[in-house]
Amino acid sequence: MKKSLFITIIFIFLNHFGSQSQTISDAYRYSDRRSTSSAASIGLSNAVGALGADFSAISINPAGIGVYRNSIFHLGFDVPFYTVESRLSNGESNNRNFKTTDASFNFANTVGAVFSIEQYNSPWKFVNIGIGLNKTADYNQSFYFSGKSQGSITDRFLELALDPTGNYPAGLNPNNLDNFEAGLAYETGAIFDPNLNDSKTEYTTDFIKFKNYPVKKEQLVNERGKASDLYFMVGGNYNDKLMFGVSIQMPFGNYRSRKTYKEGESSLNEYSPFKSLIFEDSLSTNFTGIQGSFGAIFKFNEHWRAGLSYRTPSYLWLRDEFHTSLSYTFENNNTEETYYSQSPDGTFKYNLRTPGSMTTSIAYVVKKGLISLDMDFTDYSKMKFNLSGQGSTTDDYAYESLLNEQIVNQYQPTATVRLGGELKFHGLKLRAGGAATSSPYKEDTNTSFSYSLGLGVKYKKSYFDFGFQQNSLKDGYAPYLTSSSDFDGNGTVDALTPVVKRNLKKSNILVSWVLKF
């Protein structure tokens, strides 16, 4: 992983804590929604935009509903597995890798029906309507790291407490500190005024004199949730040559995270009087939205067909609920003292516009199999927050402008290429595919890859499909962010940001049942 990517990751997690929990990484999380509904489609790595007659195909290109010649009922479930290896990278060379594994079961990750209405004495062969529910994202993931690196989260608390119009150590009045980080740090003694001068406020920490010392730190992150789309679709088959389709999607979902960050001693009185701290933060986000899509599939002849579709930007309404707490232990007159403080329950409502996407597809179909190619184009720099209109303040407008500027500066258009093939063999359908996606981050030139396998079986009017997909990704994570402050003015950075390297591997097993009626 290139160093430049980790610089990008740092910007992604800016203002991760605090009274406003929105970050540009949140925008990407809720924009990166992809159908994982159909085992048949997954077996082809979702290269199904020109094929149709499949629930994932319909979500990629609504014209796929026009390919149906029978009414169907579709039901599927999936079992995703996540493995994450994490290592504190900008610290001591002997920092260990930690591996965590997560698995979940999603019954009815897709459910829906298509009603096919044959047309007589008309060039329109079929007019079909459908309704369905597709899972589009899975947020279940956990990871853990532990190691030593220079810097402490108290550096961030100190930065938040300093007076932006003054010089270090001049600080804000304690009554003006935020309720979610700096205020907790002051109440527990993680930051303190050593002079207690009524005419001015100054802050410092126990770590200022240990700024060149590596500090033991660890964190456990638990993330949960998923996103789904509720579909309403209509499409038709014109003379067995041209299929049209339109759909309205109502995305909805939830995301929850709980993070426990700790610092402590490696040996007795290593950072005296400091002993330990525990900072916890939790976030719960619920969202709903609206989106549309339309597309066409053209059959050149018996074998060749092409598809083109466009998914409009989605407009999401989100509500965040968040909470933080801090426990700080230090030695005072040879006695350990522990102070604890927690924030009020914070809530915030806001809107997000996610980018639209275009898909072009081509497929070659014969009696014994097929090969299909899709290309997606999405410009993630078009994501946009709207923090106004919900009882917003001047600070909300300023923060909205900052977030949207960061999105434009950090994100870029991406392309995804998907290739899949199917072979019919003794009543079985054997499938395989692969996909490559360019990075959405401007400073990252890496490409992520995935591969998939699948199997299909027909029994009377029922179709049973099994799919497996695996993809890998490398990224970086910052447990907290600093502004790289030089507290003592000697020209070197005192407030360092720790960076954790992560290797993520996601595997997914899907099973689908389709009944014709």
Short mmCIF file of C-alpha atoms in Angstrom, two decimals:
data_model
loop_
_atom_site.label_atom_id
_atom_site.label_comp_id
_atom_site.label_asym_id
_atom_site.label_seq_id
_atom_site.Cartn_x
_atom_site.Cartn_y
_atom_site.Cartn_z
CA MET A 1 0.00 0.00 0.00
CA LYS A 2 1.39 3.32 -1.02
CA LYS A 3 2.06 5.95 1.59
CA SER A 4 -0.12 8.42 -0.28
CA LEU A 5 -3.19 6.30 0.39
CA PHE A 6 -2.71 6.62 4.12
CA ILE A 7 -2.53 10.38 3.75
CA THR A 8 -5.91 10.13 2.06
CA ILE A 9 -7.26 7.90 4.82
CA ILE A 10 -6.30 10.54 7.37
CA PHE A 11 -8.52 13.04 5.61
CA ILE A 12 -11.30 10.48 5.45
CA PHE A 13 -11.46 10.25 9.22
CA LEU A 14 -11.22 13.98 9.93
CA ASN A 15 -13.50 15.05 12.79
CA HIS A 16 -14.32 11.42 13.46
CA PHE A 17 -15.31 12.26 17.01
CA GLY A 18 -17.09 15.32 18.28
CA SER A 19 -20.46 16.97 18.25
CA GLN A 20 -20.73 16.49 14.48
CA SER A 21 -20.06 12.89 13.60
CA GLN A 22 -20.38 13.19 9.82
CA THR A 23 -17.24 12.45 7.80
CA ILE A 24 -16.54 12.04 4.12
CA SER A 25 -15.97 8.34 4.76
CA ASP A 26 -19.65 8.20 5.81
CA ALA A 27 -20.58 9.62 2.42
CA TYR A 28 -18.64 6.86 0.67
CA ARG A 29 -20.08 4.15 2.93
CA TYR A 30 -23.66 5.07 2.03
CA SER A 31 -22.83 5.65 -1.65
CA ASP A 32 -21.08 2.31 -2.19
CA ARG A 33 -24.22 0.17 -2.38
CA ARG A 34 -24.18 -2.80 -4.76
CA SER A 35 -26.69 -5.59 -5.21
CA THR A 36 -25.58 -8.90 -3.67
CA SER A 37 -28.97 -10.52 -3.99
CA SER A 38 -28.80 -13.32 -6.54
CA ALA A 39 -26.57 -16.39 -6.33
CA ALA A 40 -26.81 -16.80 -10.11
CA SER A 41 -25.60 -13.25 -10.69
CA ILE A 42 -22.81 -13.50 -8.09
CA GLY A 43 -21.54 -16.62 -9.86
CA LEU A 44 -20.99 -14.40 -12.91
CA SER A 45 -19.44 -11.59 -10.81
CA ASN A 46 -22.61 -9.57 -11.53
CA ALA A 47 -21.73 -9.29 -15.23
CA VAL A 48 -25.42 -9.55 -16.08
CA GLY A 49 -26.46 -6.13 -17.39
CA ALA A 50 -27.20 -7.45 -20.90
CA LEU A 51 -28.75 -10.75 -19.77
CA GLY A 52 -31.76 -9.90 -17.62
CA ALA A 53 -34.32 -12.31 -16.12
CA ASP A 54 -32.54 -12.19 -12.73
CA PHE A 55 -33.09 -10.01 -9.68
CA SER A 56 -29.51 -8.76 -9.57
CA ALA A 57 -29.65 -8.14 -13.31
CA ILE A 58 -32.76 -6.02 -12.83
CA SER A 59 -31.03 -3.94 -10.15
CA ILE A 60 -28.13 -3.31 -12.55
CA ASN A 61 -30.26 -2.76 -15.66
CA PRO A 62 -34.05 -2.46 -15.17
CA ALA A 63 -34.55 -3.55 -18.79
CA GLY A 64 -33.78 -7.05 -17.53
CA ILE A 65 -37.38 -7.33 -16.33
CA GLY A 66 -38.48 -7.29 -19.97
CA VAL A 67 -36.67 -10.57 -20.60
CA TYR A 68 -39.02 -12.56 -18.33
CA ARG A 69 -41.61 -14.73 -20.11
CA ASN A 70 -43.07 -16.22 -16.93
CA SER A 71 -44.07 -14.90 -13.56
CA ILE A 72 -41.57 -15.79 -10.85
CA PHE A 73 -41.00 -15.66 -7.11
CA HIS A 74 -37.42 -15.19 -5.88
CA LEU A 75 -35.99 -15.88 -2.41
CA GLY A 76 -32.35 -15.87 -1.34
CA PHE A 77 -30.01 -15.73 1.62
CA ASP A 78 -26.31 -15.18 2.10
CA VAL A 79 -23.56 -15.85 4.64
CA PRO A 80 -20.77 -13.23 4.47
CA PHE A 81 -17.40 -13.86 6.15
CA TYR A 82 -14.90 -11.10 6.94
CA THR A 83 -11.24 -11.46 7.89
CA VAL A 84 -9.27 -8.35 8.85
CA GLU A 85 -5.55 -8.22 9.64
CA SER A 86 -4.53 -5.00 11.41
CA ARG A 87 -1.16 -3.60 12.42
CA LEU A 88 -0.13 -0.27 13.92
CA SER A 89 2.24 0.77 11.15
CA ASN A 90 3.89 4.05 12.17
CA GLY A 91 5.23 2.75 15.45
CA GLU A 92 7.78 0.22 16.67
CA SER A 93 8.98 -2.42 14.22
CA ASN A 94 7.86 -5.28 16.48
CA ASN A 95 4.20 -4.22 16.50
CA ARG A 96 2.15 -7.34 15.80
CA ASN A 97 -0.48 -8.22 13.22
CA PHE A 98 -3.89 -9.01 14.73
CA LYS A 99 -6.47 -11.06 12.83
CA THR A 100 -10.21 -10.92 13.49
CA THR A 101 -12.96 -12.89 11.76
CA ASP A 102 -16.67 -12.11 11.52
CA ALA A 103 -19.59 -13.98 10.00
CA SER A 104 -23.31 -13.33 9.78
CA PHE A 105 -26.41 -14.93 8.29
CA ASN A 106 -28.92 -12.95 6.27
CA PHE A 107 -32.19 -14.74 5.58
CA ALA A 108 -34.22 -13.24 2.77
CA ASN A 109 -31.40 -10.95 1.70
CA THR A 110 -33.51 -10.83 -1.44
CA VAL A 111 -37.19 -11.50 -1.87
CA GLY A 112 -39.49 -10.47 -4.68
CA ALA A 113 -41.77 -11.35 -7.53
CA VAL A 114 -42.20 -10.52 -11.21
CA PHE A 115 -45.61 -10.73 -12.85
CA SER A 116 -45.38 -11.36 -16.58
CA ILE A 117 -48.30 -10.29 -18.76
CA GLU A 118 -48.22 -11.62 -22.32
CA GLN A 119 -49.51 -9.26 -25.02
CA TYR A 120 -51.41 -10.58 -28.03
CA ASN A 121 -51.65 -9.04 -31.51
CA SER A 122 -49.05 -6.45 -30.56
CA PRO A 123 -45.33 -5.92 -31.20
CA TRP A 124 -45.07 -5.70 -27.41
CA LYS A 125 -44.62 -9.37 -26.54
CA PHE A 126 -44.67 -8.96 -22.76
CA VAL A 127 -45.27 -6.22 -20.23
CA ASN A 128 -43.89 -7.14 -16.82
CA ILE A 129 -44.13 -5.56 -13.40
CA GLY A 130 -42.25 -6.46 -10.26
CA ILE A 131 -41.52 -5.68 -6.65
CA GLY A 132 -38.47 -6.77 -4.72
CA LEU A 133 -36.13 -6.25 -1.80
CA ASN A 134 -32.37 -6.49 -2.37
CA LYS A 135 -29.54 -6.23 0.13
CA THR A 136 -27.00 -3.75 -1.21
CA ALA A 137 -24.40 -3.47 1.58
CA ASP A 138 -23.22 -5.38 4.64
CA TYR A 139 -21.50 -3.37 7.37
CA ASN A 140 -20.72 -6.24 9.77
CA GLN A 141 -17.03 -6.10 10.56
CA SER A 142 -14.70 -6.08 13.56
CA PHE A 143 -10.99 -5.45 13.95
CA TYR A 144 -8.42 -4.91 16.68
CA PHE A 145 -4.91 -3.52 16.92
CA SER A 146 -2.36 -3.11 19.70
CA GLY A 147 1.13 -1.64 19.64
CA LYS A 148 3.31 1.32 20.50
CA SER A 149 3.81 4.57 18.59
CA GLN A 150 4.62 8.16 19.43
CA GLY A 151 1.74 10.40 20.39
CA SER A 152 -1.36 10.15 22.54
CA ILE A 153 -5.04 10.82 22.00
CA THR A 154 -4.61 13.51 24.66
CA ASP A 155 -2.78 15.49 21.95
CA ARG A 156 -6.07 15.65 20.06
CA PHE A 157 -8.00 16.63 23.18
CA LEU A 158 -5.44 19.40 23.78
CA GLU A 159 -5.76 20.69 20.21
CA LEU A 160 -9.54 20.89 20.59
CA ALA A 161 -9.20 22.82 23.86
CA LEU A 162 -6.74 25.46 22.62
CA ASP A 163 -7.92 28.94 21.73
CA PRO A 164 -7.74 29.20 17.90
CA THR A 165 -7.09 32.95 18.19
CA GLY A 166 -4.18 32.55 20.62
CA ASN A 167 -0.91 30.68 21.00
CA TYR A 168 -0.18 27.53 22.97
CA PRO A 169 -0.91 27.00 25.82
CA ALA A 170 -3.76 29.57 25.73
CA GLY A 171 -7.06 27.70 25.83
CA LEU A 172 -10.80 28.11 25.68
CA ASN A 173 -12.80 28.70 28.81
CA PRO A 174 -13.73 25.27 30.25
CA ASN A 175 -17.41 26.17 29.83
CA ASN A 176 -16.84 26.51 26.08
CA LEU A 177 -15.26 23.08 25.54
CA ASP A 178 -17.23 20.59 23.46
CA ASN A 179 -19.27 17.96 25.28
CA PHE A 180 -17.89 14.94 23.43
CA GLU A 181 -14.08 15.12 23.62
CA ALA A 182 -12.28 18.15 25.06
CA GLY A 183 -14.92 18.67 27.73
CA LEU A 184 -14.61 15.06 28.88
CA ALA A 185 -10.82 15.35 28.86
CA TYR A 186 -10.96 18.40 31.13
CA GLU A 187 -13.45 16.83 33.52
CA THR A 188 -11.32 13.68 33.94
CA GLY A 189 -7.91 15.39 34.10
CA ALA A 190 -6.64 14.20 30.72
CA ILE A 191 -6.06 17.89 29.99
CA PHE A 192 -5.67 20.40 32.81
CA ASP A 193 -4.72 23.97 33.64
CA PRO A 194 -1.47 23.81 35.66
CA ASN A 195 -1.70 27.43 36.82
CA LEU A 196 -5.40 27.85 37.74
CA ASN A 197 -5.17 31.55 36.89
CA ASP A 198 -8.58 33.25 36.84
CA SER A 199 -7.43 35.83 34.28
CA LYS A 200 -6.46 33.31 31.64
CA THR A 201 -6.85 29.62 30.81
CA GLU A 202 -3.94 27.43 29.76
CA TYR A 203 -3.90 23.70 29.10
CA THR A 204 -1.35 20.92 29.11
CA THR A 205 -1.29 17.11 29.44
CA ASP A 206 0.72 14.45 31.25
CA PHE A 207 2.27 13.47 27.91
CA ILE A 208 3.75 16.83 26.87
CA LYS A 209 7.08 15.96 28.49
CA PHE A 210 7.01 12.47 26.89
CA LYS A 211 6.34 13.58 23.31
CA ASN A 212 9.25 11.53 21.90
CA TYR A 213 8.26 8.38 23.79
CA PRO A 214 6.28 5.57 22.14
CA VAL A 215 2.92 5.12 23.86
CA LYS A 216 1.14 1.79 24.20
CA LYS A 217 -2.26 2.00 22.51
CA GLU A 218 -4.96 -0.42 21.40
CA GLN A 219 -8.47 -0.31 20.00
CA LEU A 220 -11.36 -2.68 19.33
CA VAL A 221 -13.80 -1.61 16.61
CA ASN A 222 -17.17 -3.32 16.12
CA GLU A 223 -19.33 -2.32 13.16
CA ARG A 224 -22.79 -3.68 12.38
CA GLY A 225 -25.63 -3.00 9.96
CA LYS A 226 -26.74 -3.33 6.37
CA ALA A 227 -28.44 -1.46 3.54
CA SER A 228 -31.23 -2.65 1.24
CA ASP A 229 -33.25 -1.34 -1.68
CA LEU A 230 -37.00 -1.73 -2.07
CA TYR A 231 -37.73 -1.93 -5.81
CA PHE A 232 -40.80 -1.18 -7.91
CA MET A 233 -40.22 -2.10 -11.56
CA VAL A 234 -41.98 -2.11 -14.91
CA GLY A 235 -40.65 -3.12 -18.31
CA GLY A 236 -41.50 -4.60 -21.64
CA ASN A 237 -40.31 -6.72 -24.53
CA TYR A 238 -40.73 -5.07 -27.92
CA ASN A 239 -40.73 -7.59 -30.76
CA ASP A 240 -38.09 -9.76 -29.03
CA LYS A 241 -35.48 -7.18 -30.09
CA LEU A 242 -35.63 -4.34 -27.60
CA MET A 243 -36.31 -4.49 -23.86
CA PHE A 244 -37.07 -1.39 -21.78
CA GLY A 245 -37.31 -1.02 -18.05
CA VAL A 246 -37.64 1.60 -15.34
CA SER A 247 -37.58 1.25 -11.59
CA ILE A 248 -37.93 3.30 -8.45
CA GLN A 249 -35.77 2.28 -5.52
CA MET A 250 -36.18 3.27 -1.92
CA PRO A 251 -32.86 2.60 -0.17
CA PHE A 252 -32.90 2.19 3.59
CA GLY A 253 -30.59 0.81 6.23
CA ASN A 254 -28.72 1.24 9.47
CA TYR A 255 -25.11 1.41 10.56
CA ARG A 256 -23.80 1.02 14.12
CA SER A 257 -20.27 1.26 15.44
CA ARG A 258 -18.77 0.94 18.90
CA LYS A 259 -15.10 1.74 19.44
CA THR A 260 -13.05 1.24 22.58
CA TYR A 261 -9.65 2.94 22.55
CA LYS A 262 -7.09 2.45 25.36
CA GLU A 263 -3.68 3.78 26.35
CA GLY A 264 -1.56 2.54 29.21
CA GLU A 265 1.86 1.84 30.67
CA SER A 266 4.25 -0.83 29.43
CA SER A 267 6.29 -0.55 32.63
CA LEU A 268 5.74 1.00 36.05
CA ASN A 269 5.73 4.82 36.10
CA GLU A 270 6.64 4.93 32.40
CA TYR A 271 4.73 8.20 31.85
CA SER A 272 4.24 9.27 35.48
CA PRO A 273 1.79 10.45 36.70
CA PHE A 274 -0.28 8.93 33.86
CA LYS A 275 -1.51 5.36 34.35
CA SER A 276 -4.23 4.60 31.78
CA LEU A 277 -7.17 5.94 29.80
CA ILE A 278 -10.19 4.45 28.04
CA PHE A 279 -12.10 6.44 25.42
CA GLU A 280 -15.31 4.94 24.04
CA ASP A 281 -17.55 6.26 21.31
CA SER A 282 -20.67 4.85 19.73
CA LEU A 283 -22.57 5.86 16.62
CA SER A 284 -25.91 4.70 15.26
CA THR A 285 -27.16 5.90 11.87
CA ASN A 286 -30.51 5.17 10.24
CA PHE A 287 -31.33 6.29 6.73
CA THR A 288 -33.98 6.18 4.03
CA GLY A 289 -33.96 7.57 0.52
CA ILE A 290 -35.21 7.62 -3.04
CA GLN A 291 -33.56 6.74 -6.34
CA GLY A 292 -34.52 5.83 -9.89
CA SER A 293 -33.02 3.88 -12.76
CA PHE A 294 -33.81 3.07 -16.37
CA GLY A 295 -32.23 1.03 -19.12
CA ALA A 296 -32.49 -0.88 -22.37
CA ILE A 297 -31.28 -4.19 -23.79
CA PHE A 298 -30.97 -4.67 -27.54
CA LYS A 299 -30.71 -8.12 -29.15
CA PHE A 300 -28.70 -7.85 -32.37
CA ASN A 301 -29.37 -11.46 -33.27
CA GLU A 302 -29.79 -14.85 -31.64
CA HIS A 303 -26.39 -14.64 -29.96
CA TRP A 304 -25.34 -11.03 -29.40
CA ARG A 305 -27.00 -8.51 -27.10
CA ALA A 306 -26.00 -5.22 -25.47
CA GLY A 307 -27.31 -3.20 -22.56
CA LEU A 308 -27.15 0.37 -21.35
CA SER A 309 -28.53 1.66 -18.06
CA TYR A 310 -28.32 4.66 -15.78
CA ARG A 311 -28.96 4.87 -12.06
CA THR A 312 -29.79 8.37 -10.86
CA PRO A 313 -28.20 9.92 -7.79
CA SER A 314 -29.94 8.85 -4.61
CA TYR A 315 -31.16 11.31 -2.01
CA LEU A 316 -30.84 10.06 1.55
CA TRP A 317 -32.30 11.31 4.81
CA LEU A 318 -30.07 10.30 7.73
CA ARG A 319 -30.25 10.51 11.51
CA ASP A 320 -27.16 10.06 13.69
CA GLU A 321 -27.20 9.22 17.38
CA PHE A 322 -23.83 9.32 19.14
CA HIS A 323 -22.27 9.14 22.57
CA THR A 324 -18.76 9.23 24.07
CA SER A 325 -17.16 8.52 27.43
CA LEU A 326 -13.68 8.87 28.92
CA SER A 327 -12.01 7.25 31.91
CA TYR A 328 -8.64 8.63 33.02
CA THR A 329 -6.35 7.23 35.74
CA PHE A 330 -3.30 9.00 37.16
CA GLU A 331 -1.16 8.93 40.30
CA ASN A 332 -1.58 11.65 42.91
CA ASN A 333 0.52 11.53 46.10
CA ASN A 334 1.32 7.85 45.53
CA THR A 335 -2.38 7.05 45.13
CA GLU A 336 -4.09 6.13 41.87
CA GLU A 337 -7.15 8.21 41.09
CA THR A 338 -9.66 7.48 38.33
CA TYR A 339 -12.14 9.99 36.95
CA TYR A 340 -14.95 9.19 34.54
CA SER A 341 -17.14 11.41 32.40
CA GLN A 342 -19.61 10.82 29.61
CA SER A 343 -21.23 12.99 26.99
CA PRO A 344 -24.93 13.70 26.58
CA ASP A 345 -26.71 11.68 23.91
CA GLY A 346 -26.14 13.54 20.66
CA THR A 347 -28.49 13.49 17.67
CA PHE A 348 -28.24 15.09 14.26
CA LYS A 349 -30.35 14.94 11.10
CA TYR A 350 -28.93 15.66 7.67
CA ASN A 351 -29.13 14.77 3.97
CA LEU A 352 -26.72 13.17 1.53
CA ARG A 353 -26.75 13.00 -2.25
CA THR A 354 -24.91 9.96 -3.60
CA PRO A 355 -23.57 9.84 -7.17
CA GLY A 356 -25.35 8.34 -10.14
CA SER A 357 -23.80 5.54 -12.18
CA MET A 358 -23.86 4.28 -15.75
CA THR A 359 -23.46 0.67 -16.89
CA THR A 360 -22.67 -0.60 -20.37
CA SER A 361 -22.96 -4.31 -21.08
CA ILE A 362 -22.46 -6.84 -23.83
CA ALA A 363 -23.08 -10.59 -23.88
CA TYR A 364 -22.68 -13.53 -26.23
CA VAL A 365 -25.19 -16.34 -25.65
CA VAL A 366 -25.26 -19.82 -27.16
CA LYS A 367 -27.21 -22.96 -26.33
CA LYS A 368 -24.44 -24.41 -24.16
CA GLY A 369 -23.44 -21.27 -22.31
CA LEU A 370 -22.65 -17.58 -22.39
CA ILE A 371 -20.00 -14.95 -21.74
CA SER A 372 -20.87 -11.48 -20.50
CA LEU A 373 -19.02 -8.21 -19.85
CA ASP A 374 -20.16 -5.17 -17.85
CA MET A 375 -18.51 -1.81 -17.20
CA ASP A 376 -19.70 0.58 -14.47
CA PHE A 377 -18.79 4.26 -14.15
CA THR A 378 -19.35 6.22 -10.92
CA ASP A 379 -17.99 9.63 -9.96
CA TYR A 380 -17.64 9.68 -6.17
CA SER A 381 -16.52 13.30 -6.19
CA LYS A 382 -20.21 14.12 -6.81
CA MET A 383 -21.23 13.04 -3.31
CA LYS A 384 -22.64 15.99 -1.41
CA PHE A 385 -23.73 16.63 2.18
CA ASN A 386 -26.58 18.94 3.14
CA LEU A 387 -26.44 19.74 6.86
CA SER A 388 -28.86 22.67 6.63
CA GLY A 389 -32.60 22.81 7.07
CA GLN A 390 -32.66 20.73 10.27
CA GLY A 391 -32.41 23.53 12.83
CA SER A 392 -28.87 24.10 11.64
CA THR A 393 -26.40 26.66 12.94
CA THR A 394 -23.65 28.74 11.38
CA ASP A 395 -21.19 26.02 12.43
CA ASP A 396 -23.26 23.44 10.53
CA TYR A 397 -23.05 25.48 7.33
CA ALA A 398 -19.30 25.88 7.75
CA TYR A 399 -18.84 22.17 8.43
CA GLU A 400 -21.00 21.28 5.41
CA SER A 401 -18.80 23.42 3.18
CA LEU A 402 -15.66 21.80 4.61
CA LEU A 403 -16.98 18.25 4.08
CA ASN A 404 -18.05 18.89 0.49
CA GLU A 405 -14.71 20.52 -0.29
CA GLN A 406 -12.91 17.47 1.12
CA ILE A 407 -15.06 15.17 -1.04
CA VAL A 408 -14.08 17.03 -4.21
CA ASN A 409 -10.41 17.07 -3.19
CA GLN A 410 -10.16 13.43 -2.13
CA TYR A 411 -12.48 11.41 -4.39
CA GLN A 412 -12.51 10.69 -8.11
CA PRO A 413 -14.48 8.76 -10.77
CA THR A 414 -14.11 4.98 -10.71
CA ALA A 415 -14.57 2.21 -13.24
CA THR A 416 -15.50 -1.39 -12.56
CA VAL A 417 -15.05 -4.14 -15.14
CA ARG A 418 -16.94 -7.40 -14.59
CA LEU A 419 -16.54 -10.54 -16.69
CA GLY A 420 -18.55 -13.72 -16.26
CA GLY A 421 -19.14 -16.99 -18.07
CA GLU A 422 -21.58 -19.87 -17.83
CA LEU A 423 -21.37 -23.42 -19.17
CA LYS A 424 -24.35 -25.77 -19.31
CA PHE A 425 -23.27 -29.31 -18.60
CA HIS A 426 -25.54 -32.35 -18.03
CA GLY A 427 -28.37 -30.29 -16.58
CA LEU A 428 -26.05 -28.11 -14.48
CA LYS A 429 -25.02 -24.52 -14.98
CA LEU A 430 -21.38 -23.92 -14.05
CA ARG A 431 -20.43 -20.28 -13.57
CA ALA A 432 -17.27 -18.27 -12.95
CA GLY A 433 -16.32 -14.62 -13.08
CA GLY A 434 -14.02 -11.86 -11.97
CA ALA A 435 -14.10 -8.11 -11.41
CA ALA A 436 -11.66 -5.23 -11.08
CA THR A 437 -12.43 -1.81 -9.57
CA SER A 438 -10.26 1.29 -9.60
CA SER A 439 -9.82 3.21 -6.36
CA PRO A 440 -12.23 6.05 -5.55
CA TYR A 441 -9.36 7.98 -3.88
CA LYS A 442 -7.35 10.43 -5.95
CA GLU A 443 -4.05 9.61 -4.25
CA ASP A 444 -4.42 5.85 -4.67
CA THR A 445 -3.60 4.00 -7.90
CA ASN A 446 -4.39 0.53 -6.55
CA THR A 447 -7.08 -1.69 -8.06
CA SER A 448 -9.21 -4.12 -6.05
CA PHE A 449 -10.04 -7.54 -7.48
CA SER A 450 -12.63 -10.21 -6.81
CA TYR A 451 -13.50 -13.60 -8.22
CA SER A 452 -16.57 -15.79 -8.04
CA LEU A 453 -17.90 -19.28 -8.72
CA GLY A 454 -21.45 -20.55 -9.09
CA LEU A 455 -23.68 -23.53 -9.73
CA GLY A 456 -27.27 -23.71 -10.97
CA VAL A 457 -29.73 -26.62 -10.88
CA LYS A 458 -33.27 -26.88 -12.27
CA TYR A 459 -35.95 -29.09 -10.73
CA LYS A 460 -39.37 -28.94 -12.37
CA LYS A 461 -40.49 -25.31 -12.01
CA SER A 462 -37.85 -24.46 -9.43
CA TYR A 463 -34.32 -23.17 -9.93
CA PHE A 464 -31.68 -23.49 -7.22
CA ASP A 465 -28.52 -21.42 -7.50
CA PHE A 466 -25.38 -21.36 -5.38
CA GLY A 467 -22.75 -18.66 -5.54
CA PHE A 468 -19.43 -17.83 -3.91
CA GLN A 469 -17.51 -14.57 -4.15
CA GLN A 470 -14.30 -13.36 -2.57
CA ASN A 471 -12.61 -9.98 -2.75
CA SER A 472 -9.59 -8.43 -1.08
CA LEU A 473 -8.76 -4.87 -0.14
CA LYS A 474 -5.92 -3.01 1.55
CA ASP A 475 -6.56 0.26 3.31
CA GLY A 476 -5.55 2.42 6.24
CA TYR A 477 -7.34 3.51 9.39
CA ALA A 478 -6.69 6.32 11.87
CA PRO A 479 -8.01 5.69 15.41
CA TYR A 480 -7.90 9.44 16.02
CA LEU A 481 -6.87 12.52 14.06
CA THR A 482 -4.68 15.44 15.01
CA SER A 483 -3.85 18.71 13.30
CA SER A 484 -0.10 17.94 13.57
CA SER A 485 0.42 20.73 16.08
CA ASP A 486 3.86 21.91 17.18
CA PHE A 487 3.05 22.72 20.79
CA ASP A 488 6.49 23.96 21.89
CA GLY A 489 7.27 25.81 18.64
CA ASN A 490 10.57 24.02 17.95
CA GLY A 491 9.67 23.14 14.36
CA THR A 492 8.76 19.47 14.90
CA VAL A 493 5.30 17.92 15.03
CA ASP A 494 4.24 17.03 18.57
CA ALA A 495 0.69 15.80 17.86
CA LEU A 496 1.10 12.73 15.67
CA THR A 497 -1.67 10.69 14.05
CA PRO A 498 -1.36 6.90 14.41
CA VAL A 499 -2.03 4.87 11.25
CA VAL A 500 -3.17 1.25 11.16
CA LYS A 501 -2.65 -0.86 8.05
CA ARG A 502 -5.51 -3.22 7.30
CA ASN A 503 -5.78 -6.20 4.96
CA LEU A 504 -9.44 -7.07 4.45
CA LYS A 505 -10.80 -10.21 2.85
CA LYS A 506 -14.52 -10.71 2.31
CA SER A 507 -16.09 -14.02 1.27
CA ASN A 508 -19.78 -14.49 0.61
CA ILE A 509 -21.85 -17.64 0.11
CA LEU A 510 -25.27 -17.16 -1.49
CA VAL A 511 -28.19 -19.49 -2.14
CA SER A 512 -31.23 -18.51 -4.22
CA TRP A 513 -34.50 -20.23 -5.06
CA VAL A 514 -36.65 -19.16 -8.01
CA LEU A 515 -40.13 -20.54 -8.63
CA LYS A 516 -41.91 -20.07 -11.95
CA PHE A 517 -45.67 -19.76 -11.89
#
